mmCIF file of C-alpha atoms in Angstrom:
data_model
loop_
_atom_site.group_PDB
_atom_site.id
_atom_site.type_symbol
_atom_site.label_atom_id
_atom_site.label_comp_id
_atom_site.label_asym_id
_atom_site.label_seq_id
_atom_site.Cartn_x
_atom_site.Cartn_y
_atom_site.Cartn_z
ATOM 1 C CA UNK M 1 11.797 18.631 0.881
ATOM 2 C CA UNK M 2 13.991 19.464 -2.131
ATOM 3 C CA UNK M 3 17.142 18.533 -0.199
ATOM 4 C CA UNK M 4 15.560 15.256 0.892
ATOM 5 C CA UNK M 5 14.457 14.321 -2.630
ATOM 6 C CA UNK M 6 17.959 15.037 -3.914
ATOM 7 C CA UNK M 7 19.600 12.855 -1.271
ATOM 8 C CA UNK M 8 18.150 9.442 -2.082
ATOM 9 C CA UNK M 9 16.205 7.311 -4.553
ATOM 10 C CA UNK M 10 12.546 8.248 -5.013
ATOM 11 C CA UNK M 11 9.736 5.914 -6.027
ATOM 12 C CA UNK M 12 6.083 6.928 -6.179
ATOM 13 C CA UNK M 13 2.548 5.624 -6.478
ATOM 14 C CA UNK M 14 -0.590 7.635 -7.066
ATOM 15 C CA UNK M 15 -3.987 7.767 -5.413
ATOM 16 C CA UNK M 16 -7.206 9.645 -6.102
ATOM 17 C CA UNK M 17 -5.961 13.205 -5.566
ATOM 18 C CA UNK M 18 -2.918 12.589 -7.785
ATOM 19 C CA UNK M 19 -5.104 10.916 -10.405
ATOM 20 C CA UNK M 20 -8.138 13.200 -10.498
ATOM 21 C CA UNK M 21 -11.059 14.247 -8.260
ATOM 22 C CA UNK M 22 -11.719 12.774 -4.816
ATOM 23 C CA UNK M 23 -12.446 9.014 -4.992
ATOM 24 C CA UNK M 24 -11.714 8.995 -8.739
ATOM 25 C CA UNK M 25 -11.712 5.776 -10.757
ATOM 26 C CA UNK M 26 -11.196 4.327 -14.260
ATOM 27 C CA UNK M 27 -14.003 6.487 -15.621
ATOM 28 C CA UNK M 28 -12.141 9.762 -15.011
ATOM 29 C CA UNK M 29 -12.216 11.486 -18.385
ATOM 30 C CA UNK M 30 -8.701 12.974 -18.166
ATOM 31 C CA UNK M 31 -6.818 10.015 -16.684
ATOM 32 C CA UNK M 32 -4.387 9.781 -19.603
ATOM 33 C CA UNK M 33 -3.161 13.308 -18.895
ATOM 34 C CA UNK M 34 -2.856 12.456 -15.194
ATOM 35 C CA UNK M 35 -0.561 9.548 -16.029
ATOM 36 C CA UNK M 36 1.526 11.749 -18.338
ATOM 37 C CA UNK M 37 1.972 14.270 -15.504
ATOM 38 C CA UNK M 38 2.953 11.463 -13.140
ATOM 39 C CA UNK M 39 5.637 10.325 -15.576
ATOM 40 C CA UNK M 40 7.031 13.858 -15.869
ATOM 41 C CA UNK M 41 7.255 14.304 -12.095
ATOM 42 C CA UNK M 42 8.459 10.913 -10.822
ATOM 43 C CA UNK M 43 11.513 9.012 -12.071
ATOM 44 C CA UNK M 44 10.106 5.532 -11.491
ATOM 45 C CA UNK M 45 11.872 2.548 -13.097
ATOM 46 C CA UNK M 46 8.871 2.112 -15.420
ATOM 47 C CA UNK M 47 5.362 3.431 -16.027
ATOM 48 C CA UNK M 48 3.508 0.178 -16.403
ATOM 49 C CA UNK M 49 4.761 -3.387 -16.693
ATOM 50 C CA UNK M 50 4.793 -5.351 -19.934
ATOM 51 C CA UNK M 51 1.601 -4.531 -21.806
ATOM 52 C CA UNK M 52 -0.110 -3.153 -18.678
ATOM 53 C CA UNK M 53 -0.110 0.643 -18.577
ATOM 54 C CA UNK M 54 -0.478 2.792 -15.486
ATOM 55 C CA UNK M 55 1.538 3.895 -12.454
ATOM 56 C CA UNK M 56 2.793 0.349 -11.892
ATOM 57 C CA UNK M 57 6.408 -0.679 -11.373
ATOM 58 C CA UNK M 58 8.859 -2.823 -9.429
ATOM 59 C CA UNK M 59 12.225 -2.387 -7.770
ATOM 60 C CA UNK M 60 14.565 -4.264 -5.463
ATOM 61 C CA UNK M 61 16.377 -2.859 -2.475
ATOM 62 C CA UNK M 62 18.884 -5.305 -1.058
ATOM 63 C CA UNK M 63 16.983 -8.502 -0.324
ATOM 64 C CA UNK M 64 13.549 -6.782 -0.415
ATOM 65 C CA UNK M 65 11.177 -6.664 -3.387
ATOM 66 C CA UNK M 66 8.766 -3.747 -3.877
ATOM 67 C CA UNK M 67 5.637 -4.011 -6.032
ATOM 68 C CA UNK M 68 4.136 -0.574 -6.702
ATOM 69 C CA UNK M 69 0.486 -0.806 -7.727
ATOM 70 C CA UNK M 70 -1.999 1.521 -9.415
ATOM 71 C CA UNK M 71 -5.379 1.415 -7.651
ATOM 72 C CA UNK M 72 -7.057 4.084 -9.823
ATOM 73 C CA UNK M 73 -6.523 3.440 -13.542
ATOM 74 C CA UNK M 74 -8.516 0.176 -13.515
ATOM 75 C CA UNK M 75 -10.705 0.803 -10.477
ATOM 76 C CA UNK M 76 -14.461 0.239 -10.604
ATOM 77 C CA UNK M 77 -16.547 3.207 -9.412
ATOM 78 C CA UNK M 78 -17.148 2.982 -5.671
ATOM 79 C CA UNK M 79 -20.899 3.508 -6.058
ATOM 80 C CA UNK M 80 -21.433 1.079 -8.937
ATOM 81 C CA UNK M 81 -23.740 -1.735 -7.803
ATOM 82 C CA UNK M 82 -23.566 -4.129 -10.784
ATOM 83 C CA UNK M 83 -20.700 -6.136 -12.263
ATOM 84 C CA UNK M 84 -17.488 -7.449 -10.731
ATOM 85 C CA UNK M 85 -15.793 -4.862 -8.528
ATOM 86 C CA UNK M 86 -12.040 -4.398 -8.848
ATOM 87 C CA UNK M 87 -9.423 -1.957 -7.662
ATOM 88 C CA UNK M 88 -6.517 -3.311 -9.691
ATOM 89 C CA UNK M 89 -8.014 -4.900 -12.801
ATOM 90 C CA UNK M 90 -7.419 -8.524 -13.744
ATOM 91 C CA UNK M 91 -4.177 -8.009 -15.696
ATOM 92 C CA UNK M 92 -2.489 -6.058 -12.901
ATOM 93 C CA UNK M 93 -3.749 -8.552 -10.340
ATOM 94 C CA UNK M 94 -2.283 -11.505 -12.269
ATOM 95 C CA UNK M 95 1.005 -9.625 -12.649
ATOM 96 C CA UNK M 96 1.121 -9.209 -8.864
ATOM 97 C CA UNK M 97 0.274 -12.874 -8.276
ATOM 98 C CA UNK M 98 2.926 -14.132 -10.695
ATOM 99 C CA UNK M 99 5.635 -11.953 -9.229
ATOM 100 C CA UNK M 100 4.800 -12.664 -5.605
ATOM 101 C CA UNK M 101 5.133 -16.366 -6.406
ATOM 102 C CA UNK M 102 8.475 -15.953 -8.173
ATOM 103 C CA UNK M 103 9.937 -13.401 -5.747
ATOM 104 C CA UNK M 104 13.158 -14.283 -3.923
ATOM 105 C CA UNK M 105 12.878 -11.255 -1.654
ATOM 106 C CA UNK M 106 13.067 -11.868 2.074
ATOM 107 C CA UNK M 107 10.266 -9.339 2.450
ATOM 108 C CA UNK M 108 7.761 -8.575 -0.281
ATOM 109 C CA UNK M 109 6.389 -5.050 -0.013
ATOM 110 C CA UNK M 110 3.139 -4.335 -1.859
ATOM 111 C CA UNK M 111 2.686 -0.574 -2.157
ATOM 112 C CA UNK M 112 -0.702 0.966 -2.906
ATOM 113 C CA UNK M 113 -2.763 4.041 -2.066
ATOM 114 C CA UNK M 114 -5.670 2.648 -0.048
ATOM 115 C CA UNK M 115 -5.557 0.377 2.992
ATOM 116 C CA UNK M 116 -5.625 -3.352 2.310
ATOM 117 C CA UNK M 117 -6.224 -5.127 5.613
ATOM 118 C CA UNK M 118 -8.465 -2.624 7.366
ATOM 119 C CA UNK M 119 -11.890 -4.007 8.262
ATOM 120 C CA UNK M 120 -13.340 -0.560 8.899
ATOM 121 C CA UNK M 121 -16.493 -0.069 6.796
ATOM 122 C CA UNK M 122 -15.456 3.499 5.968
ATOM 123 C CA UNK M 123 -13.405 5.305 3.367
ATOM 124 C CA UNK M 124 -12.019 3.419 0.387
ATOM 125 C CA UNK M 125 -10.499 0.420 2.158
ATOM 126 C CA UNK M 126 -10.660 -2.954 0.425
ATOM 127 C CA UNK M 127 -13.531 -4.083 2.676
ATOM 128 C CA UNK M 128 -15.784 -1.247 1.550
ATOM 129 C CA UNK M 129 -17.863 -0.568 -1.590
ATOM 130 C CA UNK M 130 -17.975 -4.226 -2.621
ATOM 131 C CA UNK M 131 -14.226 -4.718 -3.128
ATOM 132 C CA UNK M 132 -13.967 -7.375 -0.411
ATOM 133 C CA UNK M 133 -14.159 -10.233 -2.938
ATOM 134 C CA UNK M 134 -10.924 -9.068 -4.574
ATOM 135 C CA UNK M 135 -9.319 -8.568 -1.148
ATOM 136 C CA UNK M 136 -10.181 -12.153 -0.239
ATOM 137 C CA UNK M 137 -8.756 -13.333 -3.566
ATOM 138 C CA UNK M 138 -5.424 -11.723 -2.760
ATOM 139 C CA UNK M 139 -5.353 -13.114 0.782
ATOM 140 C CA UNK M 140 -6.295 -16.597 -0.400
ATOM 141 C CA UNK M 141 -3.621 -16.496 -3.082
ATOM 142 C CA UNK M 142 -0.983 -15.639 -0.487
ATOM 143 C CA UNK M 143 -2.259 -18.505 1.676
ATOM 144 C CA UNK M 144 -2.536 -21.088 -1.085
ATOM 145 C CA UNK M 145 0.906 -20.271 -2.502
ATOM 146 C CA UNK M 146 2.337 -20.061 1.048
ATOM 147 C CA UNK M 147 3.996 -16.715 0.321
ATOM 148 C CA UNK M 148 5.602 -15.526 3.532
ATOM 149 C CA UNK M 149 6.613 -12.044 4.637
ATOM 150 C CA UNK M 150 4.148 -10.011 2.555
ATOM 151 C CA UNK M 151 3.863 -6.448 3.852
ATOM 152 C CA UNK M 152 1.457 -3.869 2.419
ATOM 153 C CA UNK M 153 2.511 -0.202 2.530
ATOM 154 C CA UNK M 154 -0.545 2.055 2.361
ATOM 155 C CA UNK M 155 -1.877 5.533 3.133
ATOM 156 C CA UNK M 156 -4.967 7.570 2.152
ATOM 157 C CA UNK M 157 -6.864 7.770 5.454
ATOM 158 C CA UNK M 158 -5.101 10.780 7.054
ATOM 159 C CA UNK M 159 -3.937 8.841 10.105
ATOM 160 C CA UNK M 160 -1.441 6.032 10.679
ATOM 161 C CA UNK M 161 -1.797 2.545 12.063
ATOM 162 C CA UNK M 162 -0.334 -0.937 11.847
ATOM 163 C CA UNK M 163 -2.628 -3.879 11.064
ATOM 164 C CA UNK M 164 -1.881 -7.598 11.008
ATOM 165 C CA UNK M 165 -3.799 -10.655 9.802
ATOM 166 C CA UNK M 166 -2.818 -13.834 11.628
ATOM 167 C CA UNK M 167 -4.349 -17.226 10.835
ATOM 168 C CA UNK M 168 -3.066 -20.488 12.267
ATOM 169 C CA UNK M 169 -0.980 -22.410 9.760
ATOM 170 C CA UNK M 170 -0.965 -19.534 7.235
ATOM 171 C CA UNK M 171 1.541 -16.776 6.452
ATOM 172 C CA UNK M 172 1.114 -13.581 8.450
ATOM 173 C CA UNK M 173 0.134 -10.515 6.416
ATOM 174 C CA UNK M 174 0.947 -6.951 7.542
ATOM 175 C CA UNK M 175 -0.369 -3.525 6.523
ATOM 176 C CA UNK M 176 1.719 -0.482 7.472
ATOM 177 C CA UNK M 177 -0.334 2.678 6.984
ATOM 178 C CA UNK M 178 1.457 6.036 7.043
ATOM 179 C CA UNK M 179 -0.619 9.192 6.516
ATOM 180 C CA UNK M 180 -0.680 12.202 6.272
ATOM 181 C CA UNK M 181 2.663 13.848 5.609
ATOM 182 C CA UNK M 182 1.420 17.360 4.859
ATOM 183 C CA UNK M 183 -2.386 17.363 4.481
ATOM 184 C CA UNK M 184 -5.170 17.501 7.068
ATOM 185 C CA UNK M 185 -5.381 15.031 9.953
ATOM 186 C CA UNK M 186 -8.342 12.703 10.572
ATOM 187 C CA UNK M 187 -9.119 13.368 14.221
ATOM 188 C CA UNK M 188 -11.775 10.630 14.392
ATOM 189 C CA UNK M 189 -9.440 7.774 13.466
ATOM 190 C CA UNK M 190 -9.956 5.784 16.655
ATOM 191 C CA UNK M 191 -13.702 5.723 16.033
ATOM 192 C CA UNK M 192 -13.143 3.809 12.779
ATOM 193 C CA UNK M 193 -13.248 0.189 13.891
ATOM 194 C CA UNK M 194 -10.430 -1.736 12.237
ATOM 195 C CA UNK M 195 -10.436 -5.058 14.097
ATOM 196 C CA UNK M 196 -6.973 -5.964 12.750
ATOM 197 C CA UNK M 197 -5.143 -2.860 13.969
ATOM 198 C CA UNK M 198 -2.700 -2.773 16.837
ATOM 199 C CA UNK M 199 -4.512 -0.267 19.041
ATOM 200 C CA UNK M 200 -1.315 1.322 20.299
ATOM 201 C CA UNK M 201 -0.212 2.060 16.728
ATOM 202 C CA UNK M 202 -2.829 4.719 15.902
ATOM 203 C CA UNK M 203 -1.222 8.115 15.221
ATOM 204 C CA UNK M 204 -3.424 11.186 14.812
ATOM 205 C CA UNK M 205 -1.019 13.872 13.655
ATOM 206 C CA UNK M 206 1.108 14.610 10.616
ATOM 207 C CA UNK M 207 3.785 11.959 10.405
ATOM 208 C CA UNK M 208 6.003 9.803 8.251
ATOM 209 C CA UNK M 209 7.388 6.303 8.666
ATOM 210 C CA UNK M 210 10.919 4.966 8.272
ATOM 211 C CA UNK M 211 11.530 1.274 7.627
ATOM 212 C CA UNK M 212 14.925 -0.297 8.301
ATOM 213 C CA UNK M 213 15.852 -3.893 7.463
ATOM 214 C CA UNK M 214 18.520 -5.518 9.589
ATOM 215 C CA UNK M 215 19.800 -8.877 10.815
ATOM 216 C CA UNK M 216 21.016 -11.967 9.012
ATOM 217 C CA UNK M 217 18.979 -13.453 6.158
ATOM 218 C CA UNK M 218 17.632 -16.110 8.513
ATOM 219 C CA UNK M 219 16.668 -13.568 11.191
ATOM 220 C CA UNK M 220 15.715 -10.538 9.123
ATOM 221 C CA UNK M 221 13.759 -7.766 10.878
ATOM 222 C CA UNK M 222 11.810 -4.716 9.697
ATOM 223 C CA UNK M 223 12.138 -1.913 12.213
ATOM 224 C CA UNK M 224 9.260 0.559 11.723
ATOM 225 C CA UNK M 225 9.584 4.024 13.227
ATOM 226 C CA UNK M 226 7.025 6.814 12.923
ATOM 227 C CA UNK M 227 8.166 10.438 13.250
ATOM 228 C CA UNK M 228 6.241 13.676 13.624
ATOM 229 C CA UNK M 229 6.697 16.697 11.367
ATOM 230 C CA UNK M 230 9.678 17.899 13.399
ATOM 231 C CA UNK M 231 11.462 14.556 13.173
ATOM 232 C CA UNK M 232 10.653 13.407 16.711
ATOM 233 C CA UNK M 233 10.031 9.699 17.191
ATOM 234 C CA UNK M 234 6.394 8.841 17.947
ATOM 235 C CA UNK M 235 6.215 5.032 17.887
ATOM 236 C CA UNK M 236 8.304 2.019 16.985
ATOM 237 C CA UNK M 237 7.557 -1.608 16.155
ATOM 238 C CA UNK M 238 9.550 -4.535 14.738
ATOM 239 C CA UNK M 239 8.433 -7.336 12.409
ATOM 240 C CA UNK M 240 10.485 -10.517 12.188
ATOM 241 C CA UNK M 241 10.580 -12.679 9.051
ATOM 242 C CA UNK M 242 8.752 -15.993 9.151
#
């Protein structure tokens, strides 16, 4: 791992186990220390954007834009029943909206800990615990602004899958989930009914994903390849720009 980290750029997000206890949220008493530790460990371009603090940043790689989000610092408690539920907080959400609209990237990668598209009523996906209203807000914004080639990069669930939301006349939205790299494997993944997943994409073993962009600007392609812990190819899929 040390040789790998030394060989290329590294960018990081955090999720609950980096931030605090399991399923932790904005109420975690020691979150400021968690963010300080994150800053010491990861050499991200920034730790927050503008006046918005947190593990939030942005970078460009060729003709691709990457928006790295913090889904813990401003997150409502999962079990809270009253009030508006949010994972990102209004300021971070508006920052994402503004920058998706102004992005010139061929592909726009939105990177966050928990799954975005999954319709499974389990775990901490955006359709669970009352967060679906914010999920719909994000989808509707992408539709109304006609923002094409938005791809979410997610993890958290201890298995991998590829999900896609297609609606006639609207931009296609993708969610590439890669998990876990080194922790335990969720052996019951196929029982979790995500109606937007590509069934053949489910991977129930330790793995990691490699994304390669190729082709001319007009015919740009993301080639997604999943590998096991020994570097053997498990599954491959390609996404073409719209």
